[in-house]
mmCIF file of C-alpha atoms and ligand atoms in Angstrom:
data_model
loop_
_atom_site.group_PDB
_atom_site.id
_atom_site.type_symbol
_atom_site.label_atom_id
_atom_site.label_comp_id
_atom_site.label_asym_id
_atom_site.label_seq_id
_atom_site.Cartn_x
_atom_site.Cartn_y
_atom_site.Cartn_z
ATOM 1 C CA MET A 1 206.893 -153.182 -26.946
ATOM 2 C CA LYS A 2 207.720 -149.472 -26.491
ATOM 3 C CA ILE A 3 210.937 -148.642 -24.641
ATOM 4 C CA LEU A 4 212.048 -145.212 -23.443
ATOM 5 C CA GLY A 5 215.839 -144.886 -23.788
ATOM 6 C CA ILE A 6 217.890 -142.391 -21.756
ATOM 7 C CA GLU A 7 221.546 -141.534 -22.459
ATOM 8 C CA THR A 8 223.696 -139.064 -20.481
ATOM 9 C CA SER A 9 227.120 -140.748 -20.355
ATOM 10 C CA CYS A 10 229.135 -137.899 -21.835
ATOM 11 C CA ASP A 11 228.121 -134.543 -23.307
ATOM 12 C CA GLU A 12 224.828 -135.399 -24.988
ATOM 13 C CA THR A 13 221.537 -135.426 -23.065
ATOM 14 C CA ALA A 14 219.356 -137.797 -25.070
ATOM 15 C CA ALA A 15 215.961 -139.495 -24.834
ATOM 16 C CA ALA A 16 214.168 -141.672 -27.382
ATOM 17 C CA VAL A 17 211.214 -144.007 -27.740
ATOM 18 C CA VAL A 18 211.793 -147.157 -29.800
ATOM 19 C CA GLU A 19 209.264 -149.844 -30.681
ATOM 20 C CA ASP A 20 210.249 -153.527 -30.749
ATOM 21 C CA GLY A 21 213.964 -152.643 -30.741
ATOM 22 C CA ILE A 22 213.897 -151.398 -34.347
ATOM 23 C CA ARG A 23 211.369 -148.612 -35.048
ATOM 24 C CA ILE A 24 212.340 -145.124 -33.874
ATOM 25 C CA LEU A 25 209.248 -143.244 -32.664
ATOM 26 C CA SER A 26 211.364 -140.339 -31.392
ATOM 27 C CA ASN A 27 215.064 -139.520 -31.013
ATOM 28 C CA GLN A 28 215.872 -136.269 -29.170
ATOM 29 C CA ILE A 29 219.444 -135.114 -28.511
ATOM 30 C CA ALA A 30 220.574 -131.970 -26.666
ATOM 31 C CA SER A 31 224.245 -131.475 -27.516
ATOM 32 C CA GLN A 32 226.589 -129.560 -25.214
ATOM 33 C CA VAL A 33 229.297 -129.374 -27.850
ATOM 34 C CA GLU A 34 229.305 -125.584 -28.138
ATOM 35 C CA ILE A 35 229.648 -125.177 -24.376
ATOM 36 C CA HIS A 36 232.671 -127.487 -24.160
ATOM 37 C CA ALA A 37 234.261 -126.259 -27.400
ATOM 38 C CA ARG A 38 235.597 -123.134 -25.692
ATOM 39 C CA TYR A 39 237.622 -125.389 -23.340
ATOM 40 C CA GLY A 40 238.849 -127.638 -26.166
ATOM 41 C CA GLY A 41 237.330 -130.709 -24.508
ATOM 42 C CA ILE A 42 234.664 -131.931 -22.105
ATOM 43 C CA VAL A 43 234.645 -130.436 -18.593
ATOM 44 C CA PRO A 44 232.909 -133.097 -16.414
ATOM 45 C CA GLU A 45 231.380 -130.662 -13.885
ATOM 46 C CA VAL A 46 229.973 -128.483 -16.657
ATOM 47 C CA ALA A 47 228.598 -131.598 -18.383
ATOM 48 C CA SER A 48 226.666 -132.842 -15.344
ATOM 49 C CA ARG A 49 225.166 -129.389 -14.690
ATOM 50 C CA GLN A 50 224.015 -129.193 -18.303
ATOM 51 C CA HIS A 51 222.456 -132.653 -18.057
ATOM 52 C CA ILE A 52 220.425 -131.470 -15.036
ATOM 53 C CA LEU A 53 219.115 -128.512 -17.045
ATOM 54 C CA ALA A 54 218.368 -130.544 -20.172
ATOM 55 C CA ILE A 55 217.048 -133.890 -18.947
ATOM 56 C CA ILE A 56 213.403 -133.000 -18.233
ATOM 57 C CA PRO A 57 212.831 -130.930 -21.404
ATOM 58 C CA ILE A 58 214.476 -133.647 -23.538
ATOM 59 C CA LEU A 59 212.318 -136.367 -21.959
ATOM 60 C CA GLN A 60 209.196 -134.270 -22.597
ATOM 61 C CA GLN A 61 210.263 -133.700 -26.210
ATOM 62 C CA ALA A 62 210.924 -137.420 -26.771
ATOM 63 C CA MET A 63 207.492 -138.362 -25.377
ATOM 64 C CA ALA A 64 205.772 -135.625 -27.418
ATOM 65 C CA GLU A 65 207.562 -136.531 -30.662
ATOM 66 C CA ALA A 66 206.627 -140.214 -30.175
ATOM 67 C CA LYS A 67 203.039 -139.180 -29.322
ATOM 68 C CA VAL A 68 202.968 -141.565 -26.364
ATOM 69 C CA ALA A 69 201.855 -141.290 -22.741
ATOM 70 C CA TRP A 70 203.738 -142.843 -19.814
ATOM 71 C CA SER A 71 201.082 -145.563 -19.727
ATOM 72 C CA ASP A 72 201.963 -146.540 -23.333
ATOM 73 C CA LEU A 73 205.524 -147.435 -22.331
ATOM 74 C CA ASP A 74 206.626 -150.997 -21.514
ATOM 75 C CA GLY A 75 210.000 -150.217 -19.950
ATOM 76 C CA ILE A 76 212.939 -147.852 -19.503
ATOM 77 C CA ALA A 77 216.516 -148.445 -20.671
ATOM 78 C CA VAL A 78 219.265 -146.208 -19.340
ATOM 79 C CA THR A 79 223.033 -146.033 -19.827
ATOM 80 C CA THR A 80 224.884 -147.007 -16.627
ATOM 81 C CA GLY A 81 228.435 -146.838 -18.047
ATOM 82 C CA PRO A 82 231.095 -146.447 -19.223
ATOM 83 C CA GLY A 83 231.167 -142.672 -18.977
ATOM 84 C CA LEU A 84 231.491 -139.713 -16.634
ATOM 85 C CA ALA A 85 230.096 -140.540 -13.170
ATOM 86 C CA GLY A 86 228.385 -137.179 -12.645
ATOM 87 C CA SER A 87 226.813 -137.325 -16.115
ATOM 88 C CA LEU A 88 225.638 -140.947 -15.867
ATOM 89 C CA LEU A 89 224.001 -140.209 -12.497
ATOM 90 C CA ILE A 90 221.576 -137.695 -14.007
ATOM 91 C CA GLY A 91 220.228 -140.196 -16.531
ATOM 92 C CA VAL A 92 220.092 -143.101 -14.097
ATOM 93 C CA ASN A 93 218.274 -141.082 -11.445
ATOM 94 C CA ALA A 94 215.793 -139.683 -13.974
ATOM 95 C CA ALA A 95 215.126 -143.245 -15.194
ATOM 96 C CA LYS A 96 214.580 -144.504 -11.645
ATOM 97 C CA ALA A 97 212.205 -141.640 -10.827
ATOM 98 C CA ILE A 98 210.069 -142.377 -13.909
ATOM 99 C CA ALA A 99 210.150 -146.135 -13.214
ATOM 100 C CA LEU A 100 208.983 -145.595 -9.632
ATOM 101 C CA ALA A 101 206.321 -143.025 -10.499
ATOM 102 C CA HIS A 102 204.803 -145.047 -13.350
ATOM 103 C CA GLY A 103 205.486 -148.612 -12.220
ATOM 104 C CA LEU A 104 207.713 -149.390 -15.207
ATOM 105 C CA PRO A 105 210.521 -151.969 -15.347
ATOM 106 C CA ILE A 106 214.037 -150.636 -15.810
ATOM 107 C CA THR A 107 217.186 -152.082 -17.389
ATOM 108 C CA GLY A 108 220.731 -150.688 -17.271
ATOM 109 C CA VAL A 109 222.566 -150.619 -20.612
ATOM 110 C CA ASN A 110 226.295 -150.648 -21.375
ATOM 111 C CA HIS A 111 226.912 -147.606 -23.610
ATOM 112 C CA LEU A 112 229.204 -149.603 -25.926
ATOM 113 C CA GLU A 113 226.610 -152.343 -26.338
ATOM 114 C CA GLY A 114 224.175 -149.549 -27.140
ATOM 115 C CA HIS A 115 226.433 -148.332 -29.958
ATOM 116 C CA ILE A 116 226.340 -151.820 -31.497
ATOM 117 C CA TYR A 117 222.524 -151.860 -31.360
ATOM 118 C CA ALA A 118 222.326 -148.696 -33.475
ATOM 119 C CA ASN A 119 222.718 -151.232 -36.285
ATOM 120 C CA TRP A 120 219.338 -152.777 -35.472
ATOM 121 C CA LEU A 121 217.587 -149.435 -35.849
ATOM 122 C CA VAL A 122 218.519 -148.653 -39.344
ATOM 123 C CA GLU A 123 217.002 -148.743 -42.736
ATOM 124 C CA HIS A 124 217.993 -152.437 -43.089
ATOM 125 C CA GLY A 125 214.377 -152.976 -42.022
ATOM 126 C CA SER A 126 214.103 -155.780 -39.519
ATOM 127 C CA ASP A 127 216.549 -157.615 -37.330
ATOM 128 C CA SER A 128 216.473 -160.533 -39.756
ATOM 129 C CA ALA A 129 218.965 -158.499 -41.822
ATOM 130 C CA LEU A 130 221.593 -159.090 -39.129
ATOM 131 C CA VAL A 131 223.230 -162.505 -39.052
ATOM 132 C CA PHE A 132 225.259 -163.932 -36.166
ATOM 133 C CA PRO A 133 228.114 -164.486 -35.696
ATOM 134 C CA LEU A 134 229.300 -161.022 -36.611
ATOM 135 C CA VAL A 135 232.241 -158.776 -35.851
ATOM 136 C CA CYS A 136 231.642 -155.216 -34.694
ATOM 137 C CA LEU A 137 234.208 -152.418 -34.709
ATOM 138 C CA ILE A 138 233.242 -149.925 -31.993
ATOM 139 C CA VAL A 139 235.159 -146.685 -32.476
ATOM 140 C CA SER A 140 234.255 -143.791 -30.188
ATOM 141 C CA GLY A 141 235.884 -141.030 -28.162
ATOM 142 C CA GLY A 142 236.848 -143.449 -25.404
ATOM 143 C CA HIS A 143 237.031 -146.866 -27.069
ATOM 144 C CA SER A 144 238.314 -148.783 -30.067
ATOM 145 C CA ASP A 145 237.122 -152.348 -29.616
ATOM 146 C CA LEU A 146 236.803 -155.293 -31.980
ATOM 147 C CA VAL A 147 234.024 -157.492 -30.688
ATOM 148 C CA LEU A 148 232.800 -160.919 -31.795
ATOM 149 C CA MET A 149 229.049 -161.154 -31.256
ATOM 150 C CA LYS A 150 227.544 -164.646 -31.381
ATOM 151 C CA GLY A 151 224.023 -163.677 -30.301
ATOM 152 C CA HIS A 152 222.138 -160.965 -28.425
ATOM 153 C CA GLY A 153 224.121 -159.995 -25.337
ATOM 154 C CA ASP A 154 226.889 -162.513 -26.193
ATOM 155 C CA TYR A 155 230.215 -160.736 -26.741
ATOM 156 C CA VAL A 156 233.894 -161.659 -26.911
ATOM 157 C CA VAL A 157 236.331 -158.737 -27.077
ATOM 158 C CA LEU A 158 238.955 -159.741 -29.660
ATOM 159 C CA GLY A 159 241.011 -156.557 -29.615
ATOM 160 C CA ARG A 160 241.115 -153.068 -28.202
ATOM 161 C CA THR A 161 243.314 -149.998 -28.231
ATOM 162 C CA ARG A 162 246.410 -150.099 -26.074
ATOM 163 C CA ASP A 163 246.538 -146.297 -25.739
ATOM 164 C CA ASP A 164 244.382 -143.651 -27.445
ATOM 165 C CA ALA A 165 240.928 -144.499 -28.800
ATOM 166 C CA ALA A 166 240.366 -143.692 -32.488
ATOM 167 C CA GLY A 167 238.074 -140.740 -31.687
ATOM 168 C CA GLU A 168 240.524 -139.480 -29.082
ATOM 169 C CA ALA A 169 243.289 -139.632 -31.713
ATOM 170 C CA PHE A 170 241.150 -137.543 -34.098
ATOM 171 C CA ASP A 171 240.446 -135.057 -31.274
ATOM 172 C CA LYS A 172 244.157 -134.760 -30.364
ATOM 173 C CA ALA A 173 245.263 -134.436 -33.996
ATOM 174 C CA ALA A 174 242.714 -131.661 -34.536
ATOM 175 C CA ARG A 175 244.068 -129.847 -31.487
ATOM 176 C CA ILE A 176 247.653 -130.187 -32.801
ATOM 177 C CA LEU A 177 246.515 -128.713 -36.123
ATOM 178 C CA GLY A 178 244.387 -126.003 -34.484
ATOM 179 C CA LEU A 179 241.225 -127.307 -36.141
ATOM 180 C CA GLY A 180 238.913 -127.105 -33.132
ATOM 181 C CA TYR A 181 236.701 -129.498 -31.201
ATOM 182 C CA PRO A 182 235.311 -132.121 -31.668
ATOM 183 C CA GLY A 183 238.223 -133.226 -33.770
ATOM 184 C CA GLY A 184 236.723 -136.019 -35.868
ATOM 185 C CA PRO A 185 234.320 -133.902 -37.909
ATOM 186 C CA ALA A 186 236.934 -131.074 -38.049
ATOM 187 C CA ILE A 187 239.616 -133.409 -39.476
ATOM 188 C CA GLU A 188 237.143 -134.919 -41.940
ATOM 189 C CA GLN A 189 236.104 -131.467 -43.136
ATOM 190 C CA ALA A 190 239.693 -130.168 -43.470
ATOM 191 C CA ALA A 191 240.802 -133.367 -45.240
ATOM 192 C CA ARG A 192 238.417 -132.684 -48.140
ATOM 193 C CA ALA A 193 240.731 -129.955 -49.417
ATOM 194 C CA GLY A 194 243.943 -131.943 -48.902
ATOM 195 C CA THR A 195 245.996 -134.774 -50.360
ATOM 196 C CA THR A 196 247.456 -137.739 -48.471
ATOM 197 C CA SER A 197 250.982 -136.574 -49.263
ATOM 198 C CA ILE A 198 252.427 -136.725 -45.733
ATOM 199 C CA GLN A 199 253.935 -140.051 -44.650
ATOM 200 C CA LEU A 200 252.622 -141.122 -41.249
ATOM 201 C CA PRO A 201 253.330 -144.430 -39.449
ATOM 202 C CA ARG A 202 250.808 -147.218 -38.868
ATOM 203 C CA ALA A 203 251.038 -149.425 -35.777
ATOM 204 C CA TRP A 204 250.040 -152.871 -37.094
ATOM 205 C CA LEU A 205 250.713 -154.772 -33.806
ATOM 206 C CA LYS A 206 251.035 -157.969 -35.884
ATOM 207 C CA GLY A 207 249.656 -161.159 -34.389
ATOM 208 C CA THR A 208 247.078 -159.267 -32.326
ATOM 209 C CA SER A 209 243.765 -157.536 -33.004
ATOM 210 C CA ASP A 210 244.755 -154.619 -30.797
ATOM 211 C CA PHE A 211 245.198 -151.030 -31.942
ATOM 212 C CA SER A 212 247.567 -148.204 -31.029
ATOM 213 C CA PHE A 213 247.053 -144.614 -32.141
ATOM 214 C CA SER A 214 249.420 -142.651 -29.918
ATOM 215 C CA GLY A 215 252.367 -143.149 -32.313
ATOM 216 C CA VAL A 216 250.679 -141.624 -35.341
ATOM 217 C CA LYS A 217 249.544 -138.660 -33.226
ATOM 218 C CA THR A 218 253.092 -138.095 -31.891
ATOM 219 C CA ALA A 219 254.512 -138.391 -35.421
ATOM 220 C CA LEU A 220 252.097 -135.683 -36.569
ATOM 221 C CA LEU A 221 253.077 -133.460 -33.633
ATOM 222 C CA ARG A 222 256.798 -133.840 -34.505
ATOM 223 C CA LEU A 223 256.202 -132.927 -38.159
ATOM 224 C CA VAL A 224 254.187 -129.850 -37.143
ATOM 225 C CA GLU A 225 256.869 -128.768 -34.642
ATOM 226 C CA GLU A 226 259.580 -129.214 -37.269
ATOM 227 C CA GLY A 227 257.574 -127.167 -39.784
ATOM 228 C CA LYS A 228 257.389 -130.147 -42.158
ATOM 229 C CA VAL A 229 253.636 -130.017 -42.682
ATOM 230 C CA SER A 230 252.723 -128.453 -46.049
ATOM 231 C CA THR A 231 249.120 -127.527 -45.264
ATOM 232 C CA LYS A 232 246.623 -128.349 -42.519
ATOM 233 C CA ALA A 233 244.429 -129.954 -45.158
ATOM 234 C CA ASP A 234 247.219 -132.337 -46.254
ATOM 235 C CA ALA A 235 247.980 -133.168 -42.609
ATOM 236 C CA ALA A 236 244.296 -133.852 -41.902
ATOM 237 C CA ALA A 237 243.907 -136.035 -45.011
ATOM 238 C CA SER A 238 247.084 -137.991 -44.246
ATOM 239 C CA PHE A 239 246.165 -138.480 -40.589
ATOM 240 C CA GLN A 240 242.624 -139.589 -41.418
ATOM 241 C CA GLU A 241 243.943 -142.106 -43.945
ATOM 242 C CA ALA A 242 246.528 -143.501 -41.491
ATOM 243 C CA VAL A 243 243.859 -144.169 -38.838
ATOM 244 C CA VAL A 244 241.281 -145.536 -41.308
ATOM 245 C CA ASP A 245 243.874 -147.802 -42.999
ATOM 246 C CA VAL A 246 244.666 -149.582 -39.709
ATOM 247 C CA LEU A 247 241.024 -149.797 -38.585
ATOM 248 C CA VAL A 248 239.862 -151.289 -41.906
ATOM 249 C CA THR A 249 242.772 -153.700 -42.422
ATOM 250 C CA LYS A 250 242.590 -155.146 -38.920
ATOM 251 C CA THR A 251 238.781 -155.381 -38.884
ATOM 252 C CA VAL A 252 238.638 -157.260 -42.204
ATOM 253 C CA ALA A 253 241.447 -159.603 -41.062
ATOM 254 C CA VAL A 254 239.724 -160.503 -37.796
ATOM 255 C CA ALA A 255 236.344 -160.959 -39.501
ATOM 256 C CA LYS A 256 237.911 -163.403 -42.022
ATOM 257 C CA GLU A 257 239.754 -165.221 -39.251
ATOM 258 C CA HIS A 258 236.498 -165.865 -37.368
ATOM 259 C CA GLY A 259 234.514 -166.702 -40.499
ATOM 260 C CA VAL A 260 231.724 -164.257 -39.675
ATOM 261 C CA LYS A 261 228.857 -163.366 -42.009
ATOM 262 C CA GLN A 262 228.774 -159.630 -41.328
ATOM 263 C CA ILE A 263 230.826 -156.698 -40.089
ATOM 264 C CA LEU A 264 229.112 -153.879 -38.168
ATOM 265 C CA LEU A 265 230.478 -150.397 -37.566
ATOM 266 C CA ALA A 266 229.512 -148.481 -34.433
ATOM 267 C CA GLY A 267 230.435 -145.385 -32.389
ATOM 268 C CA GLY A 268 231.026 -141.738 -33.235
ATOM 269 C CA VAL A 269 233.996 -142.384 -35.538
ATOM 270 C CA ALA A 270 231.742 -144.678 -37.619
ATOM 271 C CA SER A 271 230.167 -141.504 -39.006
ATOM 272 C CA ASN A 272 233.482 -140.837 -40.809
ATOM 273 C CA LYS A 273 232.866 -141.137 -44.558
ATOM 274 C CA LEU A 274 236.322 -142.444 -45.472
ATOM 275 C CA LEU A 275 236.070 -145.198 -42.832
ATOM 276 C CA ARG A 276 232.618 -146.212 -44.087
ATOM 277 C CA GLN A 277 233.698 -146.205 -47.746
ATOM 278 C CA TRP A 278 237.023 -148.006 -47.216
ATOM 279 C CA LEU A 279 235.499 -150.735 -45.084
ATOM 280 C CA ILE A 280 232.702 -151.376 -47.594
ATOM 281 C CA LYS A 281 235.193 -151.322 -50.513
ATOM 282 C CA ASN A 282 237.828 -153.545 -48.917
ATOM 283 C CA SER A 283 235.662 -156.141 -47.210
ATOM 284 C CA PRO A 284 234.585 -159.322 -48.997
ATOM 285 C CA ILE A 285 232.164 -159.726 -46.074
ATOM 286 C CA GLN A 286 228.917 -157.710 -45.915
ATOM 287 C CA VAL A 287 229.341 -154.428 -43.994
ATOM 288 C CA LEU A 288 226.461 -152.700 -42.175
ATOM 289 C CA VAL A 289 226.749 -149.127 -40.940
ATOM 290 C CA PRO A 290 224.126 -147.070 -39.077
ATOM 291 C CA GLU A 291 223.228 -143.670 -40.480
ATOM 292 C CA PRO A 292 225.619 -141.006 -39.101
ATOM 293 C CA VAL A 293 223.141 -139.528 -36.567
ATOM 294 C CA LEU A 294 222.825 -142.998 -34.994
ATOM 295 C CA CYS A 295 226.629 -143.484 -34.824
ATOM 296 C CA THR A 296 227.255 -140.603 -32.413
ATOM 297 C CA ASP A 297 225.721 -140.692 -28.935
ATOM 298 C CA ASN A 298 221.924 -141.051 -28.884
ATOM 299 C CA ALA A 299 219.243 -142.725 -26.790
ATOM 300 C CA ALA A 300 217.538 -144.714 -29.572
ATOM 301 C CA MET A 301 220.468 -147.151 -29.548
ATOM 302 C CA ILE A 302 220.097 -147.518 -25.757
ATOM 303 C CA ALA A 303 216.367 -148.249 -26.126
ATOM 304 C CA ALA A 304 217.115 -150.823 -28.875
ATOM 305 C CA CYS A 305 219.649 -152.599 -26.679
ATOM 306 C CA GLY A 306 217.259 -152.370 -23.730
ATOM 307 C CA TYR A 307 214.545 -154.124 -25.745
ATOM 308 C CA TYR A 308 216.744 -157.213 -26.166
ATOM 309 C CA ARG A 309 217.714 -157.087 -22.490
ATOM 310 C CA PHE A 310 214.043 -157.072 -21.464
ATOM 311 C CA GLN A 311 213.399 -159.956 -23.905
ATOM 312 C CA ALA A 312 216.154 -161.892 -22.115
ATOM 313 C CA GLY A 313 214.615 -161.110 -18.698
ATOM 314 C CA LYS A 314 217.470 -158.788 -17.713
ATOM 315 C CA THR A 315 215.544 -156.324 -15.534
ATOM 316 C CA ASP A 316 217.242 -154.231 -12.844
ATOM 317 C CA GLY A 317 215.979 -152.996 -9.485
ATOM 318 C CA LEU A 318 215.791 -149.453 -8.163
ATOM 319 C CA ASP A 319 219.246 -150.018 -6.631
ATOM 320 C CA LEU A 320 220.627 -149.703 -10.187
ATOM 321 C CA ASP A 321 223.832 -147.662 -10.038
ATOM 322 C CA VAL A 322 226.314 -146.049 -12.414
ATOM 323 C CA VAL A 323 229.516 -147.934 -13.341
ATOM 324 C CA PRO A 324 231.852 -145.328 -14.898
ATOM 325 C CA SER A 325 234.463 -147.926 -15.920
ATOM 326 C CA LEU A 326 231.982 -150.562 -17.126
ATOM 327 C CA LYS A 327 233.546 -153.057 -19.591
ATOM 328 C CA MET A 328 231.965 -155.092 -22.371
ATOM 329 C CA ALA A 329 230.690 -158.350 -20.879
HETATM 330 O O1 LIG B 401 230.384 -142.299 -29.741
HETATM 331 P P1 LIG B 401 230.654 -140.852 -29.534
HETATM 332 O O2 LIG B 401 229.626 -139.856 -30.009
HETATM 333 O O3 LIG B 401 230.904 -140.552 -28.004
HETATM 334 C C1 LIG B 401 231.633 -141.446 -27.211
HETATM 335 O O4 LIG B 401 231.025 -142.447 -26.745
HETATM 336 O O5 LIG B 401 232.847 -141.214 -27.086
HETATM 337 O O6 LIG B 401 232.062 -140.567 -30.214
HETATM 338 C C2 LIG B 401 232.661 -139.309 -30.157
HETATM 339 C C3 LIG B 401 233.966 -139.372 -30.922
HETATM 340 C C4 LIG B 401 234.785 -138.094 -30.816
HETATM 341 O O7 LIG B 401 236.122 -138.438 -30.506
HETATM 342 C C5 LIG B 401 234.664 -137.499 -32.218
HETATM 343 O O8 LIG B 401 235.793 -136.724 -32.601
HETATM 344 C C6 LIG B 401 234.527 -138.729 -33.081
HETATM 345 O O9 LIG B 401 233.716 -139.603 -32.318
HETATM 346 N N1 LIG B 401 233.880 -138.442 -34.356
HETATM 347 C C7 LIG B 401 234.474 -138.594 -35.550
HETATM 348 C C8 LIG B 401 233.549 -138.129 -36.520
HETATM 349 N N2 LIG B 401 232.414 -137.722 -35.860
HETATM 350 C C9 LIG B 401 232.634 -137.925 -34.536
HETATM 351 N N3 LIG B 401 235.684 -139.055 -35.888
HETATM 352 C C10 LIG B 401 236.009 -139.087 -37.196
HETATM 353 N N4 LIG B 401 235.198 -138.637 -38.164
HETATM 354 C C11 LIG B 401 233.959 -138.156 -37.891
HETATM 355 N N5 LIG B 401 233.163 -137.717 -38.857
HETATM 356 ZN ZN1 LIG B 402 229.405 -143.110 -27.441
#
């Protein structure tokens, strides 16, 4: 079964063709990062205009790379939310137009669910490598969720951030330190030359599986304002460690508590090397992590998730609409 995935929830216009939910035949991504970098963050109106310019070329590239014709496809999976309304609309309308023109079924995918399904695409081989129940830590620019997954499409949210998402915290810290945008890769890069010599607080929120990252960001801001930060590199290394420490400790604790067989990492922050290494090192439970290019926004993960939705008979009509504040089921 060949599924065309389309993703336009934020600042990446992406299209991909995936076979049987695991094999990537193509994975095309047009990033707008350089356009938004000059504003220090994503400008929604600019993002939707860029999606309009990029969507048709990226679809053509994805079909060409996969060497498939429209008639070879079995369905279309498209992100309906969460995300920016004006950005989501471009992908959803493109998906509907293709579905109508070529008589293909369509399914709407939750972007966060898509991030989880990046784990089915990877070098682990087949889906038999993944064992339910499992716990997934989804850490992106807008979310930090701990999710218990008992089967395909079966989720219980065990914890989430009460303020900033992990990626948002990285982005804000990078701005405080003048390291540029997006902040996650900038902090990771700067941290390589630093030591974790600066004491920063961790919000453990004991007795819950929730997170809070606004305190550590404010603490960093205070230290910078008071001139107590030795070097940007030390600040970046210390900040990265503070965020990773909490993410790893709480994820391992919740996975043990629920007696799961595996822990999955997902979302843009999952491409952070320290997070990947610490989780693997500190977890007695098997940890699976997608390759970095599949952690950040892409359409292959949407196609993979869409495959399982089609398998479960979850097909949508042409009245499919965007849901900018869509939650995990
Ligand atoms: O999943 P994603 O590509 O888009 C959203 O759905 O939000 O995640 C983007 C977020 C940004 O906040 C970015 O700074 C962060 O992921 N990020 C990282 C790294 N790469 C991207 N954070 C830490 N370390 C990284 N290497
Ligand atoms: Zn994302």
